[in-house]
GROMACS .gro file of C-alpha atoms in nm:
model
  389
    1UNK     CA    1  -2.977   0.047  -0.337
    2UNK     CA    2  -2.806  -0.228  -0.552
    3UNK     CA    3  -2.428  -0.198  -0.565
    4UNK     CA    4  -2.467  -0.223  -0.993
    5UNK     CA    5  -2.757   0.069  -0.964
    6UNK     CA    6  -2.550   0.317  -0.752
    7UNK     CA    7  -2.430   0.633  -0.944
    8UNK     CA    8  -2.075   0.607  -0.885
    9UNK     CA    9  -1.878   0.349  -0.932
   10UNK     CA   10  -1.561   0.523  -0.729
   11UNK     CA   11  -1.566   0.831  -0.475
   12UNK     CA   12  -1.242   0.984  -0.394
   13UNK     CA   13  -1.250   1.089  -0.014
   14UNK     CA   14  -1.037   1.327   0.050
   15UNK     CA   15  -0.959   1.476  -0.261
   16UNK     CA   16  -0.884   1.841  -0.090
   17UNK     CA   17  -0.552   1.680   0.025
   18UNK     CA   18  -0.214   1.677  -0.161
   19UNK     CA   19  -0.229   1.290  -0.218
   20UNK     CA   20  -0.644   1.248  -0.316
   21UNK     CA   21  -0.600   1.551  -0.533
   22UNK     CA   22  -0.345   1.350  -0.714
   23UNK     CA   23  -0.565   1.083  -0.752
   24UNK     CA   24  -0.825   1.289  -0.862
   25UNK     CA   25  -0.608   1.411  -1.120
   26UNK     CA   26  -0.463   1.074  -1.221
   27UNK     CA   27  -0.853   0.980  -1.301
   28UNK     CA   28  -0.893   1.290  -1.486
   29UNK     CA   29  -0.629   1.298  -1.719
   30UNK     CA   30  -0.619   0.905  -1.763
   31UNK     CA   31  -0.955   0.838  -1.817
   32UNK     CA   32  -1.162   1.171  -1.852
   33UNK     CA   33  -1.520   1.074  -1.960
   34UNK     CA   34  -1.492   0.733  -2.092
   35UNK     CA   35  -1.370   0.532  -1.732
   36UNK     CA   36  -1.518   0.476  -1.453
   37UNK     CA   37  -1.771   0.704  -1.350
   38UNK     CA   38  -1.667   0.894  -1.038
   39UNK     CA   39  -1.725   1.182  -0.782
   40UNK     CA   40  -1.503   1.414  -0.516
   41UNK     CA   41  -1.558   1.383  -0.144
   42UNK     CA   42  -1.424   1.615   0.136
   43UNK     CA   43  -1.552   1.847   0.422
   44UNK     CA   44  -1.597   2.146   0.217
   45UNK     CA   45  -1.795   2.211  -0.097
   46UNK     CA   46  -1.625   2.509  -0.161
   47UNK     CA   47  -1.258   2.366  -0.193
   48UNK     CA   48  -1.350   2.053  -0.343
   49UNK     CA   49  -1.495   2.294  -0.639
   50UNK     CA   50  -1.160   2.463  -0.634
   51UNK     CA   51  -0.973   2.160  -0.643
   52UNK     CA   52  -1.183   2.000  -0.973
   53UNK     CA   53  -1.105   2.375  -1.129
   54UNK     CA   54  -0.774   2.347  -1.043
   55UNK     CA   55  -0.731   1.958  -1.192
   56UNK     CA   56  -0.940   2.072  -1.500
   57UNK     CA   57  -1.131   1.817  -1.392
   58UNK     CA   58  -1.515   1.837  -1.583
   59UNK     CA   59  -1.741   2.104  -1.461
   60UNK     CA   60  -1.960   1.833  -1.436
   61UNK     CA   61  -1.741   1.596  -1.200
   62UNK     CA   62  -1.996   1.559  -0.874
   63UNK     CA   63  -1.856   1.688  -0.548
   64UNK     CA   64  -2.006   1.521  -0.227
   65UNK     CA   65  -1.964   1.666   0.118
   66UNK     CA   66  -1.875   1.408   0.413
   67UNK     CA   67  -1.719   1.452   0.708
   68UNK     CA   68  -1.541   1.129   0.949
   69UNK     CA   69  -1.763   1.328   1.191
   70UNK     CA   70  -2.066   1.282   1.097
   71UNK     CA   71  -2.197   0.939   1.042
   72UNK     CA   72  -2.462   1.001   0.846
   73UNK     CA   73  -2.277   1.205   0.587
   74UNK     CA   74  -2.057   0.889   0.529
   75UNK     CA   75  -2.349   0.668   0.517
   76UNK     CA   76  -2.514   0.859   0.251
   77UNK     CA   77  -2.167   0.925   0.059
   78UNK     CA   78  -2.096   0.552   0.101
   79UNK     CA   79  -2.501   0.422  -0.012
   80UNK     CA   80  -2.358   0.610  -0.333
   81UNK     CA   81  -2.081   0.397  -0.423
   82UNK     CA   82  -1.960   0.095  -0.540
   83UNK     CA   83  -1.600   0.156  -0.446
   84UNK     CA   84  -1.474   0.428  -0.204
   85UNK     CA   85  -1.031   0.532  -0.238
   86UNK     CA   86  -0.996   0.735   0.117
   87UNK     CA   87  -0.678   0.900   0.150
   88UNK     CA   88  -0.736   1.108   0.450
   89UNK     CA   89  -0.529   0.991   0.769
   90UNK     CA   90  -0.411   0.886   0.958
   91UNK     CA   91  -0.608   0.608   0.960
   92UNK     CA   92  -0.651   0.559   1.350
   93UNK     CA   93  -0.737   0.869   1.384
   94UNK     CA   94  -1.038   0.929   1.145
   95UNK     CA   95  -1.031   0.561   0.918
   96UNK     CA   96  -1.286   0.387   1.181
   97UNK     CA   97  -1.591   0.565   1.082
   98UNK     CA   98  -1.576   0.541   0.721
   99UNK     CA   99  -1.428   0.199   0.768
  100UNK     CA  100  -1.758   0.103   0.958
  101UNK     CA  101  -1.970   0.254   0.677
  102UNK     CA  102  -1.854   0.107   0.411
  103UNK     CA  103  -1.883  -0.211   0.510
  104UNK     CA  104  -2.226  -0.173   0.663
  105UNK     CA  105  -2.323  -0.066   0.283
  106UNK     CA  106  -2.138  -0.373   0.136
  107UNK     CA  107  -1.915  -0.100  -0.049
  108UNK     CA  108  -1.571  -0.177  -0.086
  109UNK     CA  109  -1.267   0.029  -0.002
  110UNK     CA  110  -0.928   0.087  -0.083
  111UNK     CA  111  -0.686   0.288   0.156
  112UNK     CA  112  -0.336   0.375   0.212
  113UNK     CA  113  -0.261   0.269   0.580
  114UNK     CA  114   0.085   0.184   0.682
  115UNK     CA  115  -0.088   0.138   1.037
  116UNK     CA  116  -0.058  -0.236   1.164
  117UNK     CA  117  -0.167  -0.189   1.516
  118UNK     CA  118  -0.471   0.007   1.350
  119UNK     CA  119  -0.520  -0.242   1.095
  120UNK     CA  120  -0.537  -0.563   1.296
  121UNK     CA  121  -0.777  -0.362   1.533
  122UNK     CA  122  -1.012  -0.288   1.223
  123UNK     CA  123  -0.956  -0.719   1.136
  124UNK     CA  124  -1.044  -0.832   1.516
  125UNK     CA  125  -1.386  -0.584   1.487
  126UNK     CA  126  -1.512  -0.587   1.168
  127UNK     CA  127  -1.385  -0.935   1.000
  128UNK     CA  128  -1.725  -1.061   1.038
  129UNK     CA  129  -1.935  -0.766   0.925
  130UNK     CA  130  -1.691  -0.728   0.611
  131UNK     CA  131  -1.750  -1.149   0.536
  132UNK     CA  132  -2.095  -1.104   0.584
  133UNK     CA  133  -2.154  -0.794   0.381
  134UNK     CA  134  -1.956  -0.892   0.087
  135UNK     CA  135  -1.753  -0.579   0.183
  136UNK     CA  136  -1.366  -0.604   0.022
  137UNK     CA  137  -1.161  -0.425   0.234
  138UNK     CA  138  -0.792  -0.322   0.091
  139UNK     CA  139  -0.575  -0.154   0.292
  140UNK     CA  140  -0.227  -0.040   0.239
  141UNK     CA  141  -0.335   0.053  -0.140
  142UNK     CA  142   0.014   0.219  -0.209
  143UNK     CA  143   0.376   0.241  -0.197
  144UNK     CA  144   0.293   0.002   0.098
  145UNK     CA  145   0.263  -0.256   0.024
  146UNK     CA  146   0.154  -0.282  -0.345
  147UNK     CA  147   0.513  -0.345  -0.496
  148UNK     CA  148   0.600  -0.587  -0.212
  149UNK     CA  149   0.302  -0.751  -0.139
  150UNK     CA  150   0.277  -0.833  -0.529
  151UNK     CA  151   0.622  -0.880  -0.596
  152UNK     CA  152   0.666  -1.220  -0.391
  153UNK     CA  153   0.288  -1.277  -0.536
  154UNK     CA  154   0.424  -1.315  -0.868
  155UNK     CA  155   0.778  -1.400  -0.751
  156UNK     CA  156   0.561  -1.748  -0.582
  157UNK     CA  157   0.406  -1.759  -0.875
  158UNK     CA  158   0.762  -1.805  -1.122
  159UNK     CA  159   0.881  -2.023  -0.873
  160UNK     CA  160   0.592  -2.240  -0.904
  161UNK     CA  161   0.605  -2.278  -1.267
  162UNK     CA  162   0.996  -2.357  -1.241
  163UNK     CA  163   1.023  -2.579  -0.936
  164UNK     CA  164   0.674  -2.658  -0.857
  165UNK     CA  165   0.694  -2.543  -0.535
  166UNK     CA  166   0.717  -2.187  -0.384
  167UNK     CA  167   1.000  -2.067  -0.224
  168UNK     CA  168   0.997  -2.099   0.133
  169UNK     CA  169   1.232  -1.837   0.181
  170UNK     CA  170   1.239  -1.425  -0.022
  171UNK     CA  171   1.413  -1.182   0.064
  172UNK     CA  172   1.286  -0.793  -0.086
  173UNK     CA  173   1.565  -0.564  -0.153
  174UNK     CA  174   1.555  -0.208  -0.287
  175UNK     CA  175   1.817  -0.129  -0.518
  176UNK     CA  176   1.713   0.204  -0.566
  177UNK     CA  177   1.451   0.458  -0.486
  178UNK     CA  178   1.448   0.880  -0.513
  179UNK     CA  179   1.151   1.067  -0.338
  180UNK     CA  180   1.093   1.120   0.024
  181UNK     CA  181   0.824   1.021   0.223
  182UNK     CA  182   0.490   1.170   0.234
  183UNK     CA  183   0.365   1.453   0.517
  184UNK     CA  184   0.055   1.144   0.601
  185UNK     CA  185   0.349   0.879   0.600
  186UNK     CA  186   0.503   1.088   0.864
  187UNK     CA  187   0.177   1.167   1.013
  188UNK     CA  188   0.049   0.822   1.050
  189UNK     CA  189   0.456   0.692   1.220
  190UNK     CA  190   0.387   0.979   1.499
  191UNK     CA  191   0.018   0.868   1.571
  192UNK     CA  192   0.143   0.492   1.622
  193UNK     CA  193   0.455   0.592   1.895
  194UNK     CA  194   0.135   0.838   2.053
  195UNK     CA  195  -0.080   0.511   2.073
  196UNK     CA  196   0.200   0.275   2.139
  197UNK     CA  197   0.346   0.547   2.449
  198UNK     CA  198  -0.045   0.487   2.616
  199UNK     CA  199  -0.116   0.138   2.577
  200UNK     CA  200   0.208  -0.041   2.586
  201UNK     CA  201   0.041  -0.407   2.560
  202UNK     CA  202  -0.014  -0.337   2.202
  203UNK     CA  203   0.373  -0.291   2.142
  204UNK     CA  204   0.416  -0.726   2.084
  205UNK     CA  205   0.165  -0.649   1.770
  206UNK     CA  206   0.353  -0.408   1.617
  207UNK     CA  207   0.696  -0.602   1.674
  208UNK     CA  208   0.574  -0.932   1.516
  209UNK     CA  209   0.554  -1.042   1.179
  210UNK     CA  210   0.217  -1.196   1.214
  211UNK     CA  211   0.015  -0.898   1.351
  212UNK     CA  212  -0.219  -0.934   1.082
  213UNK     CA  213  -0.247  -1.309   1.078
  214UNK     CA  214  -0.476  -1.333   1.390
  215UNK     CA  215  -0.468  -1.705   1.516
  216UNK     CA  216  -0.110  -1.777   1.322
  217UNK     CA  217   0.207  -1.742   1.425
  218UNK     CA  218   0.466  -1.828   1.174
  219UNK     CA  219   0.846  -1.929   1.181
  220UNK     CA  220   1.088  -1.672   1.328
  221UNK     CA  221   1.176  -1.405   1.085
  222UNK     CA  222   1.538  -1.285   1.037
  223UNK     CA  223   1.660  -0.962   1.147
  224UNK     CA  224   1.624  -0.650   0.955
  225UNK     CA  225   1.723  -0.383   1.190
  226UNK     CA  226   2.094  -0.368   1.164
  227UNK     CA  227   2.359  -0.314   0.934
  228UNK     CA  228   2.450  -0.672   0.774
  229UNK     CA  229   2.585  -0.783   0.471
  230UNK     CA  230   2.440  -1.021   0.240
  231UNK     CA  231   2.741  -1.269   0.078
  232UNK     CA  232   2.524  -1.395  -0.229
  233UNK     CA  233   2.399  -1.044  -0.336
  234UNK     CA  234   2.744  -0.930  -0.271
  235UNK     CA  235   2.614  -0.620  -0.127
  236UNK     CA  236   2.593  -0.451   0.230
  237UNK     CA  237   2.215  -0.369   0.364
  238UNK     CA  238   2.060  -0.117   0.550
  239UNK     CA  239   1.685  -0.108   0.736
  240UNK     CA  240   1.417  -0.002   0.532
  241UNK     CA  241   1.153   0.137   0.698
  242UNK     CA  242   0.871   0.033   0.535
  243UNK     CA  243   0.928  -0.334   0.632
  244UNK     CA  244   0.741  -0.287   0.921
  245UNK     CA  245   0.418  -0.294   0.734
  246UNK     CA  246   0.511  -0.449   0.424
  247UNK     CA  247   0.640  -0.768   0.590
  248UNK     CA  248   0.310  -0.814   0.797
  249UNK     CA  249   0.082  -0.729   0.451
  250UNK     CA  250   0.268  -1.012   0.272
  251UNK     CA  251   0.231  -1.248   0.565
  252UNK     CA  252  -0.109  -1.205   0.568
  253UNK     CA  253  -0.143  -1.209   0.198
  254UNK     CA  254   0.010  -1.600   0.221
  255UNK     CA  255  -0.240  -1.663   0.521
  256UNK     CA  256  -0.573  -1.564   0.336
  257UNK     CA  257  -0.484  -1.767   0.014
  258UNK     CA  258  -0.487  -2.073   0.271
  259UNK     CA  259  -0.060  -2.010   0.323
  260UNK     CA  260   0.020  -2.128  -0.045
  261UNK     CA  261   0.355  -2.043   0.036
  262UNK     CA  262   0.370  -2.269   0.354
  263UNK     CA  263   0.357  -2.188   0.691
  264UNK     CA  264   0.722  -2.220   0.724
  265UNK     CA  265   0.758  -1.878   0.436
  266UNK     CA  266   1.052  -1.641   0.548
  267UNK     CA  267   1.018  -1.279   0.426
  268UNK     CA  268   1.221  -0.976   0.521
  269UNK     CA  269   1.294  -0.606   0.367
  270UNK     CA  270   1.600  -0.448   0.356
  271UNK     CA  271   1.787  -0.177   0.099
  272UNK     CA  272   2.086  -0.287  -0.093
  273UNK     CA  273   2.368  -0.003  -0.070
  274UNK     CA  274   2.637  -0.176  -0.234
  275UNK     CA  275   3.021  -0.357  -0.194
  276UNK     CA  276   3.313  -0.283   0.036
  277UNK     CA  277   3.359  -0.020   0.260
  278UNK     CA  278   3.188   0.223   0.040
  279UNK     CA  279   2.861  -0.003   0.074
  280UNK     CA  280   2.935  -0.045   0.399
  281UNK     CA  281   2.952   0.330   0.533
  282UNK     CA  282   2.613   0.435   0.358
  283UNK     CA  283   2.436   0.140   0.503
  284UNK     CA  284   2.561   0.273   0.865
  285UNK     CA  285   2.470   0.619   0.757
  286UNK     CA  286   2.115   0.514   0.641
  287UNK     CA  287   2.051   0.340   0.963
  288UNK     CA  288   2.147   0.610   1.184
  289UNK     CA  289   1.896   0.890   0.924
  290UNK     CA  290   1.572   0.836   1.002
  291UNK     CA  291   1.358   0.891   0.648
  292UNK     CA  292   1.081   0.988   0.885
  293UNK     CA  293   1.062   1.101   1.249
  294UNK     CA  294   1.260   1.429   1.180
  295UNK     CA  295   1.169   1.834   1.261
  296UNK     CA  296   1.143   1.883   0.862
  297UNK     CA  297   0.896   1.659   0.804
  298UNK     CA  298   0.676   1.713   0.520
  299UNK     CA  299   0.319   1.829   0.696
  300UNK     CA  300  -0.023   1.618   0.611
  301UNK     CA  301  -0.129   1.797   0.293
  302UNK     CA  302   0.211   1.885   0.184
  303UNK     CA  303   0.404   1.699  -0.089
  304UNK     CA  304   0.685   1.762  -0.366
  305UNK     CA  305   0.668   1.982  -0.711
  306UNK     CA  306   0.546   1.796  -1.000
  307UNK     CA  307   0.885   1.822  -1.132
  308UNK     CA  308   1.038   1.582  -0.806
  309UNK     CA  309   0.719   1.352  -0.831
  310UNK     CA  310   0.765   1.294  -1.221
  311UNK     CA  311   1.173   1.274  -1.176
  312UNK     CA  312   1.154   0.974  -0.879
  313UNK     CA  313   1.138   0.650  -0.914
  314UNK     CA  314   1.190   0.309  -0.701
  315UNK     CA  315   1.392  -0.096  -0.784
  316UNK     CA  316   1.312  -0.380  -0.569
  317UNK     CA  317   1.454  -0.687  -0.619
  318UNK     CA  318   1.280  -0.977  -0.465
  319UNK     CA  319   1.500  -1.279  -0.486
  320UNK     CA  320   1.339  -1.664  -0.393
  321UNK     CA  321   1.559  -1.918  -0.220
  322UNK     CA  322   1.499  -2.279  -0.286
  323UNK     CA  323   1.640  -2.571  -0.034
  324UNK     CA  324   1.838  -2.728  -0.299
  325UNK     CA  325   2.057  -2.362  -0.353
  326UNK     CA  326   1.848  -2.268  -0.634
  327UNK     CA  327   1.726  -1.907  -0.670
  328UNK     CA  328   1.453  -1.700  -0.865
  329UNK     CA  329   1.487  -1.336  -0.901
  330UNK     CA  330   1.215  -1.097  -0.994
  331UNK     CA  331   1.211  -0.746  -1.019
  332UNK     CA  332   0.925  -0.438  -0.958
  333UNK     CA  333   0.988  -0.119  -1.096
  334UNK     CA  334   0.820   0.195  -1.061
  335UNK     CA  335   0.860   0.500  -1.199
  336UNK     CA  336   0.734   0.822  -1.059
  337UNK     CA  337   0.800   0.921  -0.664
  338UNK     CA  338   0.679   0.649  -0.460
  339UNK     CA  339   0.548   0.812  -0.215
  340UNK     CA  340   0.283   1.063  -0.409
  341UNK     CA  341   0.321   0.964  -0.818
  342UNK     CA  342   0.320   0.651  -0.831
  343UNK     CA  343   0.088   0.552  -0.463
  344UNK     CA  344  -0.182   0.796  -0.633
  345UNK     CA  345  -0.155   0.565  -0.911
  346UNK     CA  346  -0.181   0.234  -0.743
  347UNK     CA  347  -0.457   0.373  -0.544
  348UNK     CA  348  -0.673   0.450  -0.821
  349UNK     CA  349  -0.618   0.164  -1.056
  350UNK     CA  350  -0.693  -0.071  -0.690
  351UNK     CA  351  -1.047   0.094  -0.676
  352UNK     CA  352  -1.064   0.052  -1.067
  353UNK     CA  353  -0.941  -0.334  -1.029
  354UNK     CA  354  -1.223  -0.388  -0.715
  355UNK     CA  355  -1.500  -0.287  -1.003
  356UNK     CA  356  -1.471  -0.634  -1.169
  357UNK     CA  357  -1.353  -0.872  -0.899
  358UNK     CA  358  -1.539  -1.127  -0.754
  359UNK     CA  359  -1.354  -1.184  -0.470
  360UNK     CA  360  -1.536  -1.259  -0.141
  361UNK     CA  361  -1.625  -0.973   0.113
  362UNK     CA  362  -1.302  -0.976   0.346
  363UNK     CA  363  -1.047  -0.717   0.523
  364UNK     CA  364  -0.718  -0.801   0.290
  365UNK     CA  365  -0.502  -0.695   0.098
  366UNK     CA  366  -0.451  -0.578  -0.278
  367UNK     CA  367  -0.249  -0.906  -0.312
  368UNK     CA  368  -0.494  -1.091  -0.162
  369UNK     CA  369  -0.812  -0.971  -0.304
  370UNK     CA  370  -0.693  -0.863  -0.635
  371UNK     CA  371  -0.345  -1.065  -0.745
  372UNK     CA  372  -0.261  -1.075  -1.067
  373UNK     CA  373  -0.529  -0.832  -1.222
  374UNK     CA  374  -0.438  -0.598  -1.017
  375UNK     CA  375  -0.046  -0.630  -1.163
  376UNK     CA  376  -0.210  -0.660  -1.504
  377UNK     CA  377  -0.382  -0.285  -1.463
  378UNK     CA  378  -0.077  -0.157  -1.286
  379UNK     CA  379   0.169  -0.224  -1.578
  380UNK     CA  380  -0.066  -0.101  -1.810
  381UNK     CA  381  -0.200   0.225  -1.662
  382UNK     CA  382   0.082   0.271  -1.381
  383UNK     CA  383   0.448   0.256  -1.556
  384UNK     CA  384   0.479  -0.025  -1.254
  385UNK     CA  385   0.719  -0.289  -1.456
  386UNK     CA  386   0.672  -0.675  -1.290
  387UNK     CA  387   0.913  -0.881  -1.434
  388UNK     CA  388   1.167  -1.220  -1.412
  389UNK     CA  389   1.524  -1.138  -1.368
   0.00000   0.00000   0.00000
């Protein structure tokens, strides 16, 4: 069937789980009847009807059962639409299938893996077929690595139209963020040590910068996994753990725009925790409390009250350094909890921005593939704020 002919233009996979019924909802209530039409996926009929009862989503919202275990079910859920938002993970545990599908159908995809070994896997095996298909592939849809991977986007983008050059060096900093990480986040960090503890030769990909850059191998990057201070911020720093994939989804980002940053761009993540020995002693105290990796744990399918999702928020500052000393600053703020609120917002509005791009088939990323439309829908619909310091 022709992508334009199919009867949905977005399926929600996985909209039984705590995250995909938030998206579910977010479609609902934002755009009822008059957006994009869309359907429900999950293993069972039976709660996917409860869930659309429970969303007051329309009686008439279709409900499609697929399982990551049964091929053809994907196939036929896939053949359906033009744009498929999975959030059921982890990713290297049941992404592959529907992965496969998708871009066998040409149907693009949006996803929120935080999985780089996973991810560069998926690249190496299905590049091709995704090129060849006209497939777009977006991973890392949410909280990683939308406000990072688009924040140096547009940061490149004001240093461009100020110095005519980008800046070969950024640095992301979060000045401030309040909700925890999600029971898949969690999920998906103890499925990567499981894989990286039986095949330790794929430990160098998850260590460099350039995992997803296959056949590029940028500058060294600097540290970000100790306690440092940063003299021009005037502010100690702590580890953040989401660098790990964000800094490898904004190399790659530079790599499949042809490296319109240079192939000499620095990037690193940390989180800003202030001046003097006050700053100092929560930075040490950050880096020795893991966020994830702990006995309480929120479970897959678990998340907070509506009350802690609508009461978080999250402040980067991304801030470009030029060789002469000069310096642009931008800032991306979101509000909602990052982890749930505001990632089942970015998810959605990603599949909505895929509907009208014309971007090649490729596996990318939402800065990639979408850019600045993609920040255009998010400050409208999302309450993300992208803006020069």
């Amino acid at each position: 069937m022709d992508k334009a002919e199919r009867p949905y233009d977005i399926v929600v996979y996985g909209a039984t789980g705590f995250t995909g019924r938030l998206v579910a909802e977010y479609l609902t209530r934002h755009y009822g009847q008059e957006g994009p039409r869309w359907a429900m996926a999950g293993r069972s009929a039976a709660k996917l009807a409860e869930v659309r009862a429970l969303i007051d989503a329309p009686k008439n919202t279709p409900l499609i059962v697929a399982d990551a275990s049964d091929p053809a079910s994907l196939a036929a859920m896939v053949g359906q639409a033009r744009v498929v938002v999975t959030t059921v993970g982890p990713y290297q545990l049941y992404g592959e299938p529907l992965l496969a599908a998708c871009i066998a159908a040409g149907t693009d995809y949006a996803d929120l893996c935080g999985e780089p070994v996973w991810m560069r896997q998926m690249i190496d095996k299905y590049g091709d077929a995704a090129e060849q298909s006209g497939a777009r592939i977006c991973f890392s849809s949410g909280f990683d690595s939308i406000p990072f991977d688009l924040g140096v986007l547009m940061l490149q983008k004001e240093a461009m139209a100020r110095f005519g050059r980008p800046a070969p060096r950024v640095k992301g900093r979060v000045r401030g963020m309040k909700g925890g990480a999600s029971g898949g986040t969690a999920a998906s960090l103890k499925a990567t040590l499981a894989a990286l503890g039986k095949d330790h030769s794929l430990i160098p990909l998850m260590q460099s910068a350039f995992c997803l850059t296959p056949g590029f191998e940028g500058p060294a990057q600097p540290a970000d996994d100790k306690v440092q201070h940063d003299d021009a911020l005037g502010s100690w720093e702590a580890p953040f753990i989401m660098a790990a994939i964000n800094t490898k989804n904004v190399h790659r980002t530079n790599a499949l725009l042809g490296h319109v940053w240079g192939t000499d761009f620095v990037y690193d993540e940390m989180v800003l925790t202030g001046p003097g020995d006050q700053g100092k002693a929560i930075a040490e105290h950050m880096a020795k409390t893991p966020m994830i990796g702990r006995p309480d744990d929120p479970q897959p399918g678990e998340g907070p009250s509506k009350e802690e999702r609508e009461t978080g928020f999250y402040d980067v500052l991304f801030v470009g350094e030029m060789p002469d000393g000069q310096v642009v600053r931008y800032g991306v703020k979101g509000r909602y909890d990052p982890g749930y609120g505001s990632t089942s917002r970015m998810i959605a509005e990603t599949g909505i921005a895929l509907l009208s791009s014309d971007a090649a088939g490729v596996i990318g990323t939402p800065g990639a593939i979408l850019g600045e439309a993609l920040v255009d829908r998010l400050r409208a619909h999302a309450e993300i704020g992208f803006a020069v310091e």
